[in-house]
Short mmCIF file of C-alpha atoms (C1' of nucleotides) in Angstrom, two decimals:
data_model
loop_
_atom_site.label_atom_id
_atom_site.label_comp_id
_atom_site.label_asym_id
_atom_site.label_seq_id
_atom_site.Cartn_x
_atom_site.Cartn_y
_atom_site.Cartn_z
CA UNK A 1 255.39 251.63 -138.77
CA UNK A 2 254.06 248.90 -140.88
CA UNK A 3 250.32 248.29 -140.49
CA UNK A 4 250.43 244.81 -141.55
CA UNK A 5 252.90 242.08 -140.16
CA UNK A 6 256.29 242.16 -141.75
CA UNK A 7 256.45 239.97 -144.72
CA UNK A 8 259.61 238.38 -143.36
CA UNK A 9 257.90 237.44 -140.17
CA UNK A 10 254.96 235.82 -141.95
CA UNK A 11 257.22 233.78 -144.10
CA UNK A 12 259.27 232.69 -140.89
CA UNK A 13 256.26 231.68 -139.12
CA UNK A 14 254.84 229.82 -142.24
CA UNK A 15 258.03 227.99 -142.54
CA UNK A 16 257.95 227.00 -138.87
CA UNK A 17 254.43 225.77 -139.00
CA UNK A 18 255.07 223.63 -141.97
CA UNK A 19 258.09 222.17 -140.40
CA UNK A 20 256.36 221.36 -137.30
CA UNK A 21 253.39 219.70 -139.32
CA UNK A 22 256.07 217.69 -141.32
CA UNK A 23 258.23 216.64 -138.41
CA UNK A 24 255.07 215.74 -136.30
CA UNK A 25 253.80 213.41 -139.06
CA UNK A 26 257.23 211.72 -139.24
CA UNK A 27 258.26 211.41 -135.51
CA UNK A 28 255.35 212.77 -133.32
CA UNK A 29 255.49 215.83 -131.18
CA UNK A 30 257.06 214.50 -127.95
CA UNK A 31 260.02 213.27 -129.75
CA UNK A 32 260.77 216.59 -131.42
CA UNK A 33 263.25 219.24 -130.34
CA UNK A 34 263.46 222.90 -131.12
CA UNK A 35 266.71 221.84 -132.90
CA UNK A 36 264.85 219.60 -135.28
CA UNK A 37 262.25 222.25 -136.01
CA UNK A 38 264.65 225.12 -136.92
CA UNK A 39 266.80 222.71 -138.99
CA UNK A 40 263.78 221.53 -140.93
CA UNK A 41 262.48 225.17 -141.49
CA UNK A 42 266.05 226.45 -142.07
CA UNK A 43 265.62 229.21 -139.50
CA UNK A 44 268.03 230.47 -137.04
CA UNK A 45 267.82 229.75 -133.44
CA UNK A 46 267.04 233.10 -131.98
CA UNK A 47 264.65 233.63 -134.66
CA UNK A 48 262.51 230.82 -133.50
CA UNK A 49 262.62 232.32 -129.91
CA UNK A 50 261.73 235.88 -131.26
CA UNK A 51 258.44 234.32 -132.39
CA UNK A 52 257.56 231.80 -129.97
CA UNK A 53 258.66 230.72 -126.46
CA UNK A 54 259.01 227.22 -127.32
CA UNK A 55 257.77 224.31 -129.26
CA UNK A 56 254.54 224.17 -127.20
CA UNK A 57 253.93 227.69 -128.02
CA UNK A 58 254.24 227.00 -131.84
CA UNK A 59 251.97 223.89 -131.53
CA UNK A 60 249.28 226.03 -129.74
CA UNK A 61 249.61 228.86 -132.47
CA UNK A 62 248.99 226.40 -135.12
CA UNK A 63 246.15 224.73 -133.32
CA UNK A 64 244.53 228.22 -132.84
CA UNK A 65 244.61 228.75 -136.57
CA UNK A 66 242.91 225.46 -137.34
CA UNK A 67 240.34 226.17 -134.56
CA UNK A 68 239.33 229.49 -136.10
CA UNK A 69 238.98 227.60 -139.45
CA UNK A 70 236.82 225.10 -137.97
CA UNK A 71 234.41 227.47 -136.06
CA UNK A 72 233.95 229.56 -139.28
CA UNK A 73 233.21 226.09 -141.11
CA UNK A 74 230.63 225.12 -138.54
CA UNK A 75 228.90 228.29 -138.45
CA UNK A 76 228.64 228.65 -142.22
CA UNK A 77 227.66 224.88 -142.71
CA UNK A 78 224.78 225.37 -140.24
CA UNK A 79 223.69 228.97 -141.01
CA UNK A 80 220.18 228.21 -142.30
CA UNK A 81 220.06 224.66 -141.13
CA UNK A 82 217.77 223.35 -138.58
CA UNK A 83 217.93 224.79 -134.98
CA UNK A 84 220.17 222.89 -132.37
CA UNK A 85 218.47 220.11 -130.18
CA UNK A 86 217.07 218.89 -133.42
CA UNK A 87 220.02 216.66 -134.02
CA UNK A 88 222.24 215.77 -131.08
CA UNK A 89 225.18 214.94 -133.37
CA UNK A 90 224.77 218.01 -135.68
CA UNK A 91 228.46 218.85 -135.32
CA UNK A 92 229.74 215.67 -136.93
CA UNK A 93 228.96 216.35 -140.69
CA UNK A 94 230.68 219.49 -140.94
CA UNK A 95 233.47 218.23 -138.70
CA UNK A 96 234.27 215.21 -140.85
CA UNK A 97 234.47 217.47 -144.00
CA UNK A 98 236.71 219.73 -142.25
CA UNK A 99 238.90 216.83 -141.41
CA UNK A 100 239.02 215.62 -144.92
CA UNK A 101 240.08 219.18 -145.96
CA UNK A 102 242.77 219.54 -143.49
CA UNK A 103 243.79 215.88 -143.30
CA UNK A 104 247.47 216.58 -142.74
CA UNK A 105 246.82 218.66 -139.68
CA UNK A 106 244.18 216.24 -138.32
CA UNK A 107 246.68 213.50 -138.90
CA UNK A 108 249.10 215.03 -136.70
CA UNK A 109 246.69 214.94 -133.75
CA UNK A 110 245.59 211.45 -133.77
CA UNK A 111 247.24 208.03 -133.19
CA UNK A 112 249.45 209.35 -130.48
CA UNK A 113 251.44 211.83 -132.63
CA UNK A 114 250.11 214.84 -131.21
CA UNK A 115 251.13 214.72 -127.44
CA UNK A 116 249.21 215.38 -124.48
CA UNK A 117 248.59 219.06 -125.22
CA UNK A 118 246.90 218.50 -128.57
CA UNK A 119 244.97 215.44 -127.11
CA UNK A 120 243.54 217.67 -124.39
CA UNK A 121 242.71 220.65 -126.44
CA UNK A 122 240.79 218.75 -129.30
CA UNK A 123 238.86 216.80 -126.45
CA UNK A 124 237.80 220.13 -124.97
CA UNK A 125 236.79 221.57 -128.26
CA UNK A 126 234.70 218.49 -129.19
CA UNK A 127 233.24 218.29 -125.68
CA UNK A 128 232.09 221.95 -125.90
CA UNK A 129 230.45 221.28 -129.33
CA UNK A 130 228.57 218.26 -128.08
CA UNK A 131 227.41 220.06 -124.78
CA UNK A 132 225.96 222.79 -126.83
CA UNK A 133 224.11 220.29 -129.00
CA UNK A 134 222.85 217.68 -126.53
CA UNK A 135 219.30 218.22 -125.08
CA UNK A 136 219.68 219.54 -121.55
CA UNK A 137 217.23 216.81 -120.22
CA UNK A 138 218.15 213.03 -120.82
CA UNK A 139 215.57 210.36 -120.46
CA UNK A 140 215.67 209.32 -116.83
CA UNK A 141 218.76 210.25 -114.93
CA UNK A 142 220.57 206.98 -114.89
CA UNK A 143 223.50 208.25 -116.95
CA UNK A 144 225.11 211.67 -115.92
CA UNK A 145 225.02 214.32 -118.75
CA UNK A 146 228.91 214.95 -118.74
CA UNK A 147 229.48 211.16 -119.02
CA UNK A 148 227.34 211.07 -122.38
CA UNK A 149 229.18 214.17 -123.54
CA UNK A 150 232.51 212.63 -123.21
CA UNK A 151 231.24 209.31 -124.64
CA UNK A 152 230.06 211.09 -127.92
CA UNK A 153 233.18 213.28 -128.18
CA UNK A 154 235.55 210.25 -127.76
CA UNK A 155 233.35 208.17 -130.13
CA UNK A 156 233.93 210.86 -132.76
CA UNK A 157 237.85 210.73 -132.07
CA UNK A 158 237.50 206.95 -132.59
CA UNK A 159 235.78 207.35 -135.94
CA UNK A 160 238.39 209.93 -136.97
CA UNK A 161 241.20 207.74 -135.95
CA UNK A 162 239.91 204.62 -137.68
CA UNK A 163 239.04 206.66 -140.86
CA UNK A 164 242.62 207.91 -141.34
CA UNK A 165 244.36 204.77 -140.23
CA UNK A 166 242.40 202.15 -141.81
CA UNK A 167 240.12 203.32 -144.68
CA UNK A 168 241.48 206.87 -145.77
CA UNK A 169 239.66 206.68 -149.16
CA UNK A 170 236.20 206.64 -147.60
CA UNK A 171 234.17 209.73 -148.08
CA UNK A 172 233.44 211.98 -145.12
CA UNK A 173 229.77 211.28 -145.61
CA UNK A 174 230.19 207.57 -145.44
CA UNK A 175 232.25 207.80 -142.12
CA UNK A 176 229.64 210.18 -140.80
CA UNK A 177 226.94 207.75 -141.51
CA UNK A 178 228.64 204.96 -139.58
CA UNK A 179 229.39 207.23 -136.81
CA UNK A 180 225.95 208.42 -136.32
CA UNK A 181 224.35 204.97 -136.57
CA UNK A 182 226.74 203.46 -134.06
CA UNK A 183 226.38 206.12 -131.45
CA UNK A 184 222.78 206.69 -131.79
CA UNK A 185 221.57 203.09 -132.14
CA UNK A 186 224.27 201.50 -130.19
CA UNK A 187 225.74 197.94 -130.24
CA UNK A 188 222.41 196.01 -129.81
CA UNK A 189 221.29 196.68 -133.43
CA UNK A 190 224.35 194.88 -134.63
CA UNK A 191 224.31 191.57 -132.73
CA UNK A 192 221.00 189.93 -133.74
CA UNK A 193 217.33 190.74 -133.34
CA UNK A 194 216.75 188.46 -130.28
CA UNK A 195 218.94 190.80 -128.14
CA UNK A 196 217.22 194.05 -129.53
CA UNK A 197 215.68 194.53 -126.25
CA UNK A 198 218.21 195.54 -123.91
CA UNK A 199 217.84 195.22 -120.25
CA UNK A 200 217.02 198.62 -118.42
CA UNK A 201 219.02 198.44 -115.05
CA UNK A 202 217.29 200.44 -112.27
CA UNK A 203 218.46 204.04 -112.00
CA UNK A 204 221.07 204.32 -109.15
CA UNK A 205 219.84 206.51 -106.54
CA UNK A 206 222.95 207.14 -104.73
CA UNK A 207 225.50 208.11 -107.25
CA UNK A 208 227.77 209.87 -104.69
CA UNK B 1 275.57 181.22 -108.66
CA UNK B 2 272.15 182.53 -107.11
CA UNK B 3 269.26 180.66 -108.27
CA UNK B 4 266.85 183.36 -107.06
CA UNK B 5 267.11 187.13 -108.10
CA UNK B 6 269.45 188.92 -105.51
CA UNK B 7 267.28 190.57 -103.00
CA UNK B 8 269.18 193.85 -103.47
CA UNK B 9 268.26 193.90 -107.18
CA UNK B 10 264.63 193.20 -106.50
CA UNK B 11 264.52 195.97 -103.87
CA UNK B 12 265.94 198.29 -106.40
CA UNK B 13 263.56 197.46 -109.11
CA UNK B 14 260.64 197.75 -106.56
CA UNK B 15 261.89 201.33 -105.70
CA UNK B 16 262.17 202.42 -109.20
CA UNK B 17 258.81 201.15 -110.18
CA UNK B 18 257.36 202.94 -107.08
CA UNK B 19 259.14 206.08 -107.97
CA UNK B 20 257.77 205.99 -111.45
CA UNK B 21 254.24 205.48 -110.20
CA UNK B 22 254.48 208.44 -107.84
CA UNK B 23 256.07 210.66 -110.35
CA UNK B 24 253.64 209.81 -113.00
CA UNK B 25 250.70 210.61 -110.81
CA UNK B 26 252.24 213.97 -110.07
CA UNK B 27 253.74 215.14 -113.38
CA UNK B 28 252.84 212.64 -116.02
CA UNK B 29 255.20 210.33 -117.88
CA UNK B 30 256.47 212.70 -120.68
CA UNK B 31 257.72 215.40 -118.41
CA UNK B 32 259.69 212.99 -116.33
CA UNK B 33 263.48 212.79 -116.53
CA UNK B 34 265.65 209.78 -115.48
CA UNK B 35 267.13 212.15 -112.99
CA UNK B 36 263.71 212.64 -111.35
CA UNK B 37 263.12 208.97 -111.18
CA UNK B 38 266.55 208.09 -109.40
CA UNK B 39 266.16 210.95 -107.02
CA UNK B 40 262.87 209.84 -106.00
CA UNK B 41 263.99 206.22 -105.69
CA UNK B 42 267.19 207.21 -104.06
CA UNK B 43 269.16 205.15 -106.49
CA UNK B 44 272.44 205.78 -108.10
CA UNK B 45 272.51 206.85 -111.67
CA UNK B 46 274.65 203.81 -113.02
CA UNK B 47 272.31 201.46 -111.01
CA UNK B 48 269.36 202.50 -112.89
CA UNK B 49 271.10 202.00 -116.33
CA UNK B 50 272.25 198.50 -115.10
CA UNK B 51 268.66 197.49 -114.82
CA UNK B 52 266.80 199.34 -117.56
CA UNK B 53 267.79 200.87 -120.84
CA UNK B 54 265.90 203.99 -120.06
CA UNK B 55 262.63 205.37 -118.68
CA UNK B 56 260.55 203.69 -121.47
CA UNK B 57 261.98 200.25 -120.42
CA UNK B 58 260.88 200.72 -117.00
CA UNK B 59 257.61 201.74 -117.96
CA UNK B 60 256.89 198.62 -120.15
CA UNK B 61 258.37 196.60 -117.33
CA UNK B 62 255.71 197.74 -115.02
CA UNK B 63 253.10 197.45 -117.54
CA UNK B 64 253.93 193.84 -118.17
CA UNK B 65 253.38 193.07 -114.54
CA UNK B 66 249.93 194.74 -114.48
CA UNK B 67 249.06 193.03 -117.71
CA UNK B 68 249.82 189.58 -116.13
CA UNK B 69 247.78 190.45 -113.26
CA UNK B 70 244.81 191.53 -115.53
CA UNK B 71 244.80 188.42 -117.73
CA UNK B 72 244.87 186.20 -114.52
CA UNK B 73 241.93 188.21 -112.99
CA UNK B 74 240.05 187.78 -116.42
CA UNK B 75 240.56 184.16 -116.78
CA UNK B 76 239.49 183.41 -112.93
CA UNK B 77 236.47 185.74 -113.17
CA UNK B 78 235.11 184.09 -116.21
CA UNK B 79 236.20 180.49 -115.36
CA UNK B 80 232.73 178.84 -115.02
CA UNK B 81 230.69 181.83 -116.34
CA UNK B 82 228.85 181.72 -119.73
CA UNK B 83 230.59 181.08 -122.80
CA UNK B 84 231.85 183.89 -125.09
CA UNK B 85 229.61 185.55 -127.78
CA UNK B 86 226.82 185.48 -125.26
CA UNK B 87 227.71 188.97 -123.96
CA UNK B 88 229.63 191.25 -126.31
CA UNK B 89 230.78 193.32 -123.31
CA UNK B 90 231.67 190.30 -121.16
CA UNK B 91 235.13 191.77 -120.40
CA UNK B 92 233.96 195.01 -118.67
CA UNK B 93 232.78 193.79 -115.46
CA UNK B 94 236.03 192.05 -114.34
CA UNK B 95 237.98 194.91 -116.04
CA UNK B 96 236.27 197.76 -114.00
CA UNK B 97 236.93 195.69 -110.72
CA UNK B 98 240.51 195.34 -111.57
CA UNK B 99 240.74 199.06 -112.19
CA UNK B 100 239.32 199.65 -108.85
CA UNK B 101 241.76 197.41 -107.32
CA UNK B 102 244.75 198.89 -108.92
CA UNK B 103 243.42 202.39 -109.06
CA UNK B 104 246.86 204.13 -108.79
CA UNK B 105 248.25 202.21 -111.70
CA UNK B 106 245.22 202.84 -113.96
CA UNK B 107 245.13 206.41 -112.68
CA UNK B 108 248.68 206.94 -114.36
CA UNK B 109 247.45 205.50 -117.75
CA UNK B 110 244.63 207.94 -118.26
CA UNK B 111 243.95 211.67 -118.64
CA UNK B 112 247.10 212.01 -120.86
CA UNK B 113 249.30 211.15 -117.86
CA UNK B 114 250.83 207.89 -119.48
CA UNK B 115 252.10 209.26 -122.75
CA UNK B 116 251.80 207.65 -126.05
CA UNK B 117 253.37 204.43 -125.24
CA UNK B 118 250.84 203.50 -122.43
CA UNK B 119 248.13 204.74 -124.53
CA UNK B 120 248.96 202.40 -127.44
CA UNK B 121 249.52 199.46 -125.20
CA UNK B 122 246.21 199.72 -123.39
CA UNK B 123 244.23 200.15 -126.49
CA UNK B 124 245.85 197.15 -128.10
CA UNK B 125 245.15 195.10 -124.84
CA UNK B 126 241.44 196.16 -124.80
CA UNK B 127 240.97 195.96 -128.64
CA UNK B 128 242.15 192.20 -128.42
CA UNK B 129 239.68 191.36 -125.71
CA UNK B 130 236.78 192.92 -127.30
CA UNK B 131 237.70 191.24 -130.76
CA UNK B 132 237.55 187.95 -129.10
CA UNK B 133 234.01 188.48 -127.68
CA UNK B 134 232.32 190.22 -130.45
CA UNK B 135 230.24 187.96 -132.68
CA UNK B 136 232.07 187.29 -136.00
CA UNK B 137 229.01 188.35 -137.89
CA UNK B 138 227.39 191.67 -137.31
CA UNK B 139 223.84 192.58 -138.64
CA UNK B 140 224.19 193.86 -142.13
CA UNK B 141 227.65 194.85 -143.23
CA UNK B 142 227.11 198.63 -143.10
CA UNK B 143 229.71 199.00 -140.31
CA UNK B 144 232.95 197.23 -140.43
CA UNK B 145 233.93 194.90 -137.53
CA UNK B 146 237.28 196.70 -136.72
CA UNK B 147 235.38 199.98 -136.40
CA UNK B 148 233.02 198.44 -133.83
CA UNK B 149 235.95 196.95 -131.98
CA UNK B 150 237.69 200.24 -131.74
CA UNK B 151 234.40 202.13 -130.94
CA UNK B 152 233.92 199.59 -127.69
CA UNK B 153 237.49 199.76 -126.67
CA UNK B 154 237.46 203.62 -126.63
CA UNK B 155 234.14 203.70 -125.14
CA UNK B 156 235.65 201.56 -122.20
CA UNK B 157 238.49 204.08 -121.70
CA UNK B 158 236.18 206.97 -121.74
CA UNK B 159 234.01 205.37 -118.90
CA UNK B 160 237.19 204.84 -117.08
CA UNK B 161 238.43 208.17 -117.40
CA UNK B 162 235.29 209.69 -116.49
CA UNK B 163 235.06 207.41 -113.55
CA UNK B 164 238.39 208.30 -112.00
CA UNK B 165 238.37 212.00 -112.94
CA UNK B 166 234.79 213.05 -111.96
CA UNK B 167 233.14 210.50 -109.66
CA UNK B 168 235.79 208.32 -108.28
CA UNK B 169 233.34 207.06 -105.27
CA UNK B 170 231.24 205.22 -107.66
CA UNK B 171 231.21 201.28 -107.40
CA UNK B 172 232.62 199.37 -110.15
CA UNK B 173 229.28 197.90 -110.95
CA UNK B 174 227.68 201.20 -111.22
CA UNK B 175 230.04 202.39 -113.75
CA UNK B 176 229.85 199.19 -115.39
CA UNK B 177 225.98 199.43 -115.74
CA UNK B 178 226.12 202.90 -117.36
CA UNK B 179 228.73 201.70 -119.73
CA UNK B 180 226.91 198.79 -121.02
CA UNK B 181 223.58 200.58 -121.30
CA UNK B 182 225.21 203.48 -123.37
CA UNK B 183 227.21 201.22 -125.46
CA UNK B 184 224.43 198.70 -126.14
CA UNK B 185 221.47 200.95 -126.42
CA UNK B 186 223.17 204.06 -127.86
CA UNK B 187 222.15 207.67 -127.65
CA UNK B 188 218.58 207.32 -129.13
CA UNK B 189 217.38 205.83 -125.72
CA UNK B 190 218.34 209.06 -123.85
CA UNK B 191 216.81 211.93 -125.95
CA UNK B 192 213.08 211.38 -125.73
CA UNK B 193 210.58 208.90 -127.13
CA UNK B 194 209.71 210.57 -130.22
CA UNK B 195 213.15 209.85 -131.66
CA UNK B 196 213.22 206.26 -130.44
CA UNK B 197 212.96 205.11 -133.90
CA UNK B 198 216.52 205.88 -135.50
CA UNK B 199 216.70 206.35 -139.18
CA UNK B 200 218.51 203.55 -140.85
CA UNK B 201 220.72 204.59 -143.58
CA UNK B 202 221.11 202.27 -146.59
CA UNK B 203 224.13 200.20 -146.34
CA UNK B 204 226.78 201.64 -148.46
CA UNK B 205 227.79 199.54 -151.24
CA UNK B 206 230.99 200.91 -152.22
CA UNK B 207 232.84 201.07 -148.97
CA UNK B 208 236.33 201.49 -150.70
"C1'" DA C 1 268.20 256.74 -152.08
"C1'" DT C 2 268.37 256.67 -146.96
"C1'" DG C 3 267.61 256.33 -142.26
"C1'" DA C 4 264.63 253.50 -139.18
"C1'" DT C 5 263.09 249.24 -137.87
"C1'" DA C 6 262.88 244.36 -137.40
"C1'" DA C 7 264.56 239.83 -138.41
"C1'" DT C 8 268.55 237.10 -138.51
"C1'" DG C 9 272.52 233.96 -137.48
"C1'" DG C 10 276.07 232.35 -134.62
"C1'" DA C 11 278.22 232.14 -130.09
"C1'" DC C 12 277.50 231.36 -125.16
"C1'" DA C 13 276.75 229.08 -120.39
"C1'" DG C 14 273.86 225.95 -117.98
"C1'" DC C 15 271.72 221.77 -117.85
"C1'" DT C 16 270.31 216.72 -118.84
"C1'" DT C 17 271.44 212.25 -120.71
"C1'" DG C 18 273.69 207.89 -121.26
"C1'" DT C 19 278.25 205.65 -120.21
"C1'" DT C 20 282.52 204.02 -117.77
"C1'" DC C 21 285.19 202.90 -113.89
"C1'" DG C 22 287.03 201.38 -109.23
"C1'" DG C 23 286.08 201.40 -104.38
"C1'" DG C 24 282.91 199.65 -100.92
"C1'" DA C 25 278.81 197.13 -99.16
"C1'" DT C 26 275.79 193.23 -99.15
"C1'" DT C 27 274.43 188.73 -100.06
"C1'" DT C 28 275.18 183.96 -101.21
"C1'" DT C 29 277.78 179.71 -100.85
"C1'" DC C 30 280.58 176.57 -98.55
"C1'" DG D 1 281.68 182.17 -89.66
"C1'" DA D 2 284.80 183.15 -94.00
"C1'" DA D 3 285.43 183.61 -98.87
"C1'" DA D 4 283.74 184.57 -103.13
"C1'" DA D 5 280.34 186.52 -106.09
"C1'" DT D 6 277.23 189.97 -106.84
"C1'" DC D 7 275.55 194.36 -106.63
"C1'" DC D 8 275.22 199.45 -105.25
"C1'" DC D 9 277.34 203.92 -105.21
"C1'" DG D 10 279.64 208.18 -106.72
"C1'" DA D 11 282.32 210.87 -109.69
"C1'" DA D 12 283.57 212.20 -114.24
"C1'" DC D 13 283.11 212.29 -119.11
"C1'" DA D 14 281.47 213.66 -123.97
"C1'" DA D 15 277.46 214.72 -126.53
"C1'" DG D 16 273.27 217.06 -127.14
"C1'" DC D 17 269.72 220.56 -126.11
"C1'" DT D 18 267.94 224.60 -124.17
"C1'" DG D 19 267.34 229.73 -123.69
"C1'" DT D 20 269.79 234.21 -124.32
"C1'" DC D 21 272.71 237.73 -126.12
"C1'" DC D 22 274.57 240.77 -129.63
"C1'" DA D 23 276.31 242.46 -134.08
"C1'" DT D 24 274.99 241.91 -138.76
"C1'" DT D 25 271.82 242.03 -142.45
"C1'" DA D 26 267.61 242.49 -145.19
"C1'" DT D 27 263.33 244.97 -145.46
"C1'" DC D 28 260.10 249.02 -144.98
"C1'" DA D 29 258.30 253.77 -145.15
"C1'" DT D 30 259.61 258.33 -146.82
#
DNA sequence: ATGATAATGGACAGCTTGTTCGGGATTTTC
DNA sequence: GAAAATCCCGAACAAGCTGTCCATTATCAT
């Protein structure tokens, strides 16, 4: 029996992934049928179902690959770097660079093209990254920690979306700088010095 | 010919909207078929197509109603209030209260239940609101204005999502306070006093 | 080369979609 | 109240997609 995966199988899977990528960029995930995918990939119907249980399975498979890539990039980029908790947004630099490298893949996931599955997956991954870097104790207890985590993760997605849709020629480092400054410093730094002192509302004692 | 809409037609449309609402809360928009909707609404197949061209048409129709409600609420809530540019997040208070009032409707739109159509529509509406309130000139030019607009709009959606999914018993005013503090003051206020001074990166001169 | 193994393509029934039609019920108008 | 207009309903239709089956073909190990 063959130790490695059969070359034919590898070729088929690559063709299917490529077809999914192409079609998602063109029509979006939800509007896609299995028929479209196998037509684009030039693959038989039963062949598709021999490899994947449906289009969602194919989608998740591709997502896993990208996730593996990402985790590797994260760990190498931050191997000898400063320890965590030093920079609460430490994930962002490597992440923006990874997005630039796999621009087509990331493009399928944003702007509503990815469907609910992709959206949820990427938000989960990001939330987990942020959670590991955010200091366990926040100043005061006025804002719950998981709220802050979601805030950061979604802000990153916003930056990514804006980057690809509006200014795709920017360098990853440039977008990263804007992202960090806005999330760290907030809006008050941008709207004039006289409002620099934000009002500090009393911490709500009875938050459910 | 009847001056007003026929009562039967109004009843049918109301039943269809209610069915869509119920089913979206249960299964999400994308997983819904026209068959599901007319079964839930107890309406004939041809009747449905006599009123709407498909499920997306029905969705947009309901969305228009809610939008009308919202714009009315916004204008009345801020009739005699302070003029714009005074508070860059002036929309949020009335918006959170509107969301509390129409909780079921808003719940269908967040958490991936609403599908790409809803997501895009609500982001457009929010962006427009924010754009009108944000001062035309931002401190420095390091961060493009439309990036800031998207940042605020998406942060609001994050807050709304977190509110409904995690702490639905909070009052609108409480969520509003957290939202404003986080967006205005940023992350640096939460992670210890020694990092209160954020580093100010030099404005990028060549942003494309 | 040759048998074993695995991928392939096309055909199949079952289901959903969107449309059309005539009979029957309800509302509006007079 | 009765007539006329309008709307709802149910059935039936072609078209498309889905998931499964099996005989055929191409690739692998010896």
